[in-house]
């Protein structure tokens, strides 16, 4: 087939053995018993990495309906061979305690998986646990929710302490950037005005609330001198903050969601509560001008990764907010559809090259979170996580045919062109032309080493700018 990586495309064979890529070249000699997949006319690319999912997340009084098996299986059906999910401790819950809970739930996974760990509160034990997670468990990223007041929101004190500790440990910090106080006050005000339906959800989370938090996180990271990754960037305003920081030489990365690129805020005006509530997620879907800006962010390289924030709640769960939009569990699905939606609306439209597609669906995540070239590449010695992509295949996306464990699909009825014909995960053929062969528990936990490349650059700058005491003589 035609190999496509983030750097180049070329015709070659790929030989995998024991879960690794062993050889790449033209007309390779392979052992007689090797299974051959003829990928003529197709593209052979690194498996997708979704850096933002929430399988079976306990959240807003319920638990996300997708578990680690169904979710990773759905990912494989869509060409995604690795997810990075989130451990989210309750306030006062120990980080290691929460981490062990998530690790036990994730035993069911059938693809590669890893965890960002959220810092939702602060004391000495959190400081210690962050060290254990980095040094012993291969966690190299800590997440901060700047929203969800009275639940998991991290205030500036928590942000300062956690960013400072992460710097010592060589871990990247990530943030859900929305001003939680502002959102909370707007929610109260809208409810008082009698606006109780899902149409009030985007009004309670205006673009400025995202831009303010993005800027605050960026400025804290700048002062502390740590690389920052902003999750689910949904507005032009937040993107502008990232772009400005990057042009100033700061190491700031931005992720955007397939949903935010392709769905606009008109969904909240739908007369059917179930439909509108199914789209309640945070940050909310935005107006079309923001979508255009996000595409440009990907094209310019100011946004580097794409994700889904896959967090499934069914109609019955969303009904908790029937009379009060603030009680609708926040979250939408997409782990199965990200790759094909990005190909259809990115590559097929000419917005992205195929190489850029590989970069934003896989390679850049692997680089930022320090698992490249083991993941996100097709190189000798890399893990054999490969998707064989049929650019001519089409389908109509539907909740009736998807593998995701949710009764709704935000991309329902959309025709896509460009789909995986085969998904290979750690050398195993787990999806073949509609036949999903995933096995519970066959997935692999991926440790991610500390000190991604961005750190060494920052450390050099910090050393040059070390504060000096002023010598005032002895007078
Ligand atoms: O609405 C969302 N995004 N739910 C999941 C939690 C989060 O904020 O990422
Ligand atoms: Zn979030
Ligand atoms: Zn999320």
PDB file of N, CA and C and ligand atoms in Angstrom, residues 52-54 57 59-60 86 88 143 145 147-148 152 176 178 201 205 231-232 255 257 260 279-284 308-313 318 328-332, ligand 1:
ATOM      1  N   UNK A  52      -8.119  12.323  24.405  1.00  0.00           N
ATOM      2  CA  UNK A  52      -9.100  12.877  25.355  1.00  0.00           C
ATOM      3  C   UNK A  52     -10.383  12.052  25.311  1.00  0.00           C
ATOM      4  N   UNK A  53     -10.473  11.067  26.229  1.00  0.00           N
ATOM      5  CA  UNK A  53     -11.715  10.279  26.347  1.00  0.00           C
ATOM      6  C   UNK A  53     -12.058  10.140  27.833  1.00  0.00           C
ATOM      7  N   UNK A  54     -13.318   9.804  28.075  1.00  0.00           N
ATOM      8  CA  UNK A  54     -13.778   9.554  29.456  1.00  0.00           C
ATOM      9  C   UNK A  54     -14.646   8.300  29.454  1.00  0.00           C
ATOM     10  N   UNK A  57     -16.933   7.330  33.095  1.00  0.00           N
ATOM     11  CA  UNK A  57     -16.625   8.415  34.041  1.00  0.00           C
ATOM     12  C   UNK A  57     -17.788   8.644  35.011  1.00  0.00           C
ATOM     13  N   UNK A  59     -19.750  11.143  36.826  1.00  0.00           N
ATOM     14  CA  UNK A  59     -19.788  12.588  36.580  1.00  0.00           C
ATOM     15  C   UNK A  59     -21.222  13.102  36.692  1.00  0.00           C
ATOM     16  N   UNK A  60     -21.406  14.172  37.387  1.00  0.00           N
ATOM     17  CA  UNK A  60     -22.693  14.849  37.534  1.00  0.00           C
ATOM     18  C   UNK A  60     -23.816  13.891  37.953  1.00  0.00           C
ATOM     19  N   UNK A  86      -8.797   9.855  31.424  1.00  0.00           N
ATOM     20  CA  UNK A  86      -8.512  10.727  32.571  1.00  0.00           C
ATOM     21  C   UNK A  86      -8.869  10.059  33.881  1.00  0.00           C
ATOM     22  N   UNK A  88      -9.904  11.103  37.425  1.00  0.00           N
ATOM     23  CA  UNK A  88     -10.408  12.359  38.005  1.00  0.00           C
ATOM     24  C   UNK A  88     -10.802  12.117  39.465  1.00  0.00           C
ATOM     25  N   UNK A 143      -4.008  17.030  34.633  1.00  0.00           N
ATOM     26  CA  UNK A 143      -5.120  17.811  34.077  1.00  0.00           C
ATOM     27  C   UNK A 143      -5.719  18.729  35.135  1.00  0.00           C
ATOM     28  N   UNK A 145      -9.154  21.171  35.753  1.00  0.00           N
ATOM     29  CA  UNK A 145     -10.469  21.670  35.328  1.00  0.00           C
ATOM     30  C   UNK A 145     -10.619  23.065  35.910  1.00  0.00           C
ATOM     31  N   UNK A 147     -13.179  24.782  35.243  1.00  0.00           N
ATOM     32  CA  UNK A 147     -14.637  24.901  35.356  1.00  0.00           C
ATOM     33  C   UNK A 147     -15.134  23.857  36.351  1.00  0.00           C
ATOM     34  N   UNK A 148     -16.464  23.742  36.444  1.00  0.00           N
ATOM     35  CA  UNK A 148     -17.141  22.799  37.354  1.00  0.00           C
ATOM     36  C   UNK A 148     -16.914  23.186  38.820  1.00  0.00           C
ATOM     37  N   UNK A 152     -15.076  19.717  40.733  1.00  0.00           N
ATOM     38  CA  UNK A 152     -13.670  19.355  40.501  1.00  0.00           C
ATOM     39  C   UNK A 152     -12.811  20.544  40.063  1.00  0.00           C
ATOM     40  N   UNK A 176      -8.649  22.266  31.138  1.00  0.00           N
ATOM     41  CA  UNK A 176      -9.979  22.581  30.583  1.00  0.00           C
ATOM     42  C   UNK A 176     -10.180  24.046  30.933  1.00  0.00           C
ATOM     43  N   UNK A 178     -12.156  27.125  31.124  1.00  0.00           N
ATOM     44  CA  UNK A 178     -13.382  27.924  31.191  1.00  0.00           C
ATOM     45  C   UNK A 178     -13.394  28.524  32.584  1.00  0.00           C
ATOM     46  N   UNK A 201     -27.631  26.543  27.897  1.00  0.00           N
ATOM     47  CA  UNK A 201     -26.286  25.994  28.155  1.00  0.00           C
ATOM     48  C   UNK A 201     -25.177  26.828  27.490  1.00  0.00           C
ATOM     49  N   UNK A 205     -21.915  29.678  29.022  1.00  0.00           N
ATOM     50  CA  UNK A 205     -20.488  29.388  28.805  1.00  0.00           C
ATOM     51  C   UNK A 205     -20.013  30.164  27.566  1.00  0.00           C
ATOM     52  N   UNK A 231      -6.938  21.534  26.436  1.00  0.00           N
ATOM     53  CA  UNK A 231      -7.837  20.546  25.834  1.00  0.00           C
ATOM     54  C   UNK A 231      -9.033  21.253  25.207  1.00  0.00           C
ATOM     55  N   UNK A 232      -9.713  20.550  24.366  1.00  0.00           N
ATOM     56  CA  UNK A 232     -10.936  20.989  23.661  1.00  0.00           C
ATOM     57  C   UNK A 232     -11.064  22.501  23.479  1.00  0.00           C
ATOM     58  N   UNK A 255      -5.584  21.427  21.580  1.00  0.00           N
ATOM     59  CA  UNK A 255      -6.324  20.265  21.050  1.00  0.00           C
ATOM     60  C   UNK A 255      -7.696  20.766  20.604  1.00  0.00           C
ATOM     61  N   UNK A 257     -11.678  19.319  19.090  1.00  0.00           N
ATOM     62  CA  UNK A 257     -12.520  18.123  18.976  1.00  0.00           C
ATOM     63  C   UNK A 257     -13.179  18.065  17.606  1.00  0.00           C
ATOM     64  N   UNK A 260     -16.404  19.961  17.728  1.00  0.00           N
ATOM     65  CA  UNK A 260     -16.327  21.427  17.650  1.00  0.00           C
ATOM     66  C   UNK A 260     -15.994  21.910  16.240  1.00  0.00           C
ATOM     67  N   UNK A 279     -26.593  17.171  22.963  1.00  0.00           N
ATOM     68  CA  UNK A 279     -25.437  17.982  22.540  1.00  0.00           C
ATOM     69  C   UNK A 279     -24.841  18.806  23.670  1.00  0.00           C
ATOM     70  N   UNK A 280     -25.399  18.650  24.870  1.00  0.00           N
ATOM     71  CA  UNK A 280     -24.854  19.447  25.985  1.00  0.00           C
ATOM     72  C   UNK A 280     -23.504  18.872  26.389  1.00  0.00           C
ATOM     73  N   UNK A 281     -22.508  19.625  26.121  1.00  0.00           N
ATOM     74  CA  UNK A 281     -21.139  19.296  26.528  1.00  0.00           C
ATOM     75  C   UNK A 281     -20.418  20.623  26.782  1.00  0.00           C
ATOM     76  N   UNK A 282     -19.282  20.533  27.439  1.00  0.00           N
ATOM     77  CA  UNK A 282     -18.565  21.767  27.769  1.00  0.00           C
ATOM     78  C   UNK A 282     -17.104  21.681  27.344  1.00  0.00           C
ATOM     79  N   UNK A 283     -16.613  22.731  26.670  1.00  0.00           N
ATOM     80  CA  UNK A 283     -17.332  23.904  26.206  1.00  0.00           C
ATOM     81  C   UNK A 283     -18.399  23.505  25.177  1.00  0.00           C
ATOM     82  N   UNK A 284     -19.427  24.345  25.009  1.00  0.00           N
ATOM     83  CA  UNK A 284     -20.523  23.975  24.096  1.00  0.00           C
ATOM     84  C   UNK A 284     -20.117  24.100  22.631  1.00  0.00           C
ATOM     85  N   UNK A 308     -11.777  13.630  20.906  1.00  0.00           N
ATOM     86  CA  UNK A 308     -13.255  13.574  20.892  1.00  0.00           C
ATOM     87  C   UNK A 308     -13.873  14.010  22.210  1.00  0.00           C
ATOM     88  N   UNK A 309     -13.119  13.904  23.329  1.00  0.00           N
ATOM     89  CA  UNK A 309     -13.736  14.111  24.641  1.00  0.00           C
ATOM     90  C   UNK A 309     -14.897  13.129  24.793  1.00  0.00           C
ATOM     91  N   UNK A 310     -14.701  11.932  24.259  1.00  0.00           N
ATOM     92  CA  UNK A 310     -15.747  10.888  24.245  1.00  0.00           C
ATOM     93  C   UNK A 310     -16.257  10.649  25.670  1.00  0.00           C
ATOM     94  N   UNK A 311     -17.494  11.021  25.913  1.00  0.00           N
ATOM     95  CA  UNK A 311     -18.068  10.947  27.267  1.00  0.00           C
ATOM     96  C   UNK A 311     -19.574  10.742  27.073  1.00  0.00           C
ATOM     97  N   UNK A 312     -19.995   9.479  27.146  1.00  0.00           N
ATOM     98  CA  UNK A 312     -21.348   9.099  26.683  1.00  0.00           C
ATOM     99  C   UNK A 312     -22.393   9.137  27.791  1.00  0.00           C
ATOM    100  N   UNK A 313     -23.465   9.849  27.542  1.00  0.00           N
ATOM    101  CA  UNK A 313     -24.630   9.765  28.427  1.00  0.00           C
ATOM    102  C   UNK A 313     -25.859   9.549  27.558  1.00  0.00           C
ATOM    103  N   UNK A 318     -29.492  12.015  30.407  1.00  0.00           N
ATOM    104  CA  UNK A 318     -29.610  13.446  30.089  1.00  0.00           C
ATOM    105  C   UNK A 318     -30.905  14.021  30.661  1.00  0.00           C
ATOM    106  N   UNK A 328     -28.018  18.622  33.339  1.00  0.00           N
ATOM    107  CA  UNK A 328     -27.843  17.684  32.220  1.00  0.00           C
ATOM    108  C   UNK A 328     -26.387  17.210  32.244  1.00  0.00           C
ATOM    109  N   UNK A 329     -26.128  15.908  32.366  1.00  0.00           N
ATOM    110  CA  UNK A 329     -24.722  15.476  32.358  1.00  0.00           C
ATOM    111  C   UNK A 329     -24.017  15.939  31.080  1.00  0.00           C
ATOM    112  N   UNK A 330     -22.883  16.561  31.268  1.00  0.00           N
ATOM    113  CA  UNK A 330     -22.140  17.132  30.127  1.00  0.00           C
ATOM    114  C   UNK A 330     -21.332  16.055  29.419  1.00  0.00           C
ATOM    115  N   UNK A 331     -21.519  15.917  28.130  1.00  0.00           N
ATOM    116  CA  UNK A 331     -20.664  14.998  27.382  1.00  0.00           C
ATOM    117  C   UNK A 331     -21.319  14.513  26.104  1.00  0.00           C
ATOM    118  N   UNK A 332     -20.466  14.258  25.101  1.00  0.00           N
ATOM    119  CA  UNK A 332     -20.915  13.688  23.826  1.00  0.00           C
ATOM    120  C   UNK A 332     -19.893  12.633  23.389  1.00  0.00           C
TER     121      UNK A 332
HETATM  122  O1  LIG B   1     -18.748  18.049  28.570  1.00  0.00           O
HETATM  123  C1  LIG B   1     -17.700  17.441  28.745  1.00  0.00           C
HETATM  124  N1  LIG B   1     -16.649  17.838  28.081  1.00  0.00           N
HETATM  125  N2  LIG B   1     -17.664  16.399  29.597  1.00  0.00           N
HETATM  126  C2  LIG B   1     -16.554  15.681  30.021  1.00  0.00           C
HETATM  127  C3  LIG B   1     -15.725  16.403  31.046  1.00  0.00           C
HETATM  128  C4  LIG B   1     -14.870  17.479  30.410  1.00  0.00           C
HETATM  129  O2  LIG B   1     -15.068  18.655  30.688  1.00  0.00           O
HETATM  130  O3  LIG B   1     -13.987  17.184  29.640  1.00  0.00           O
END
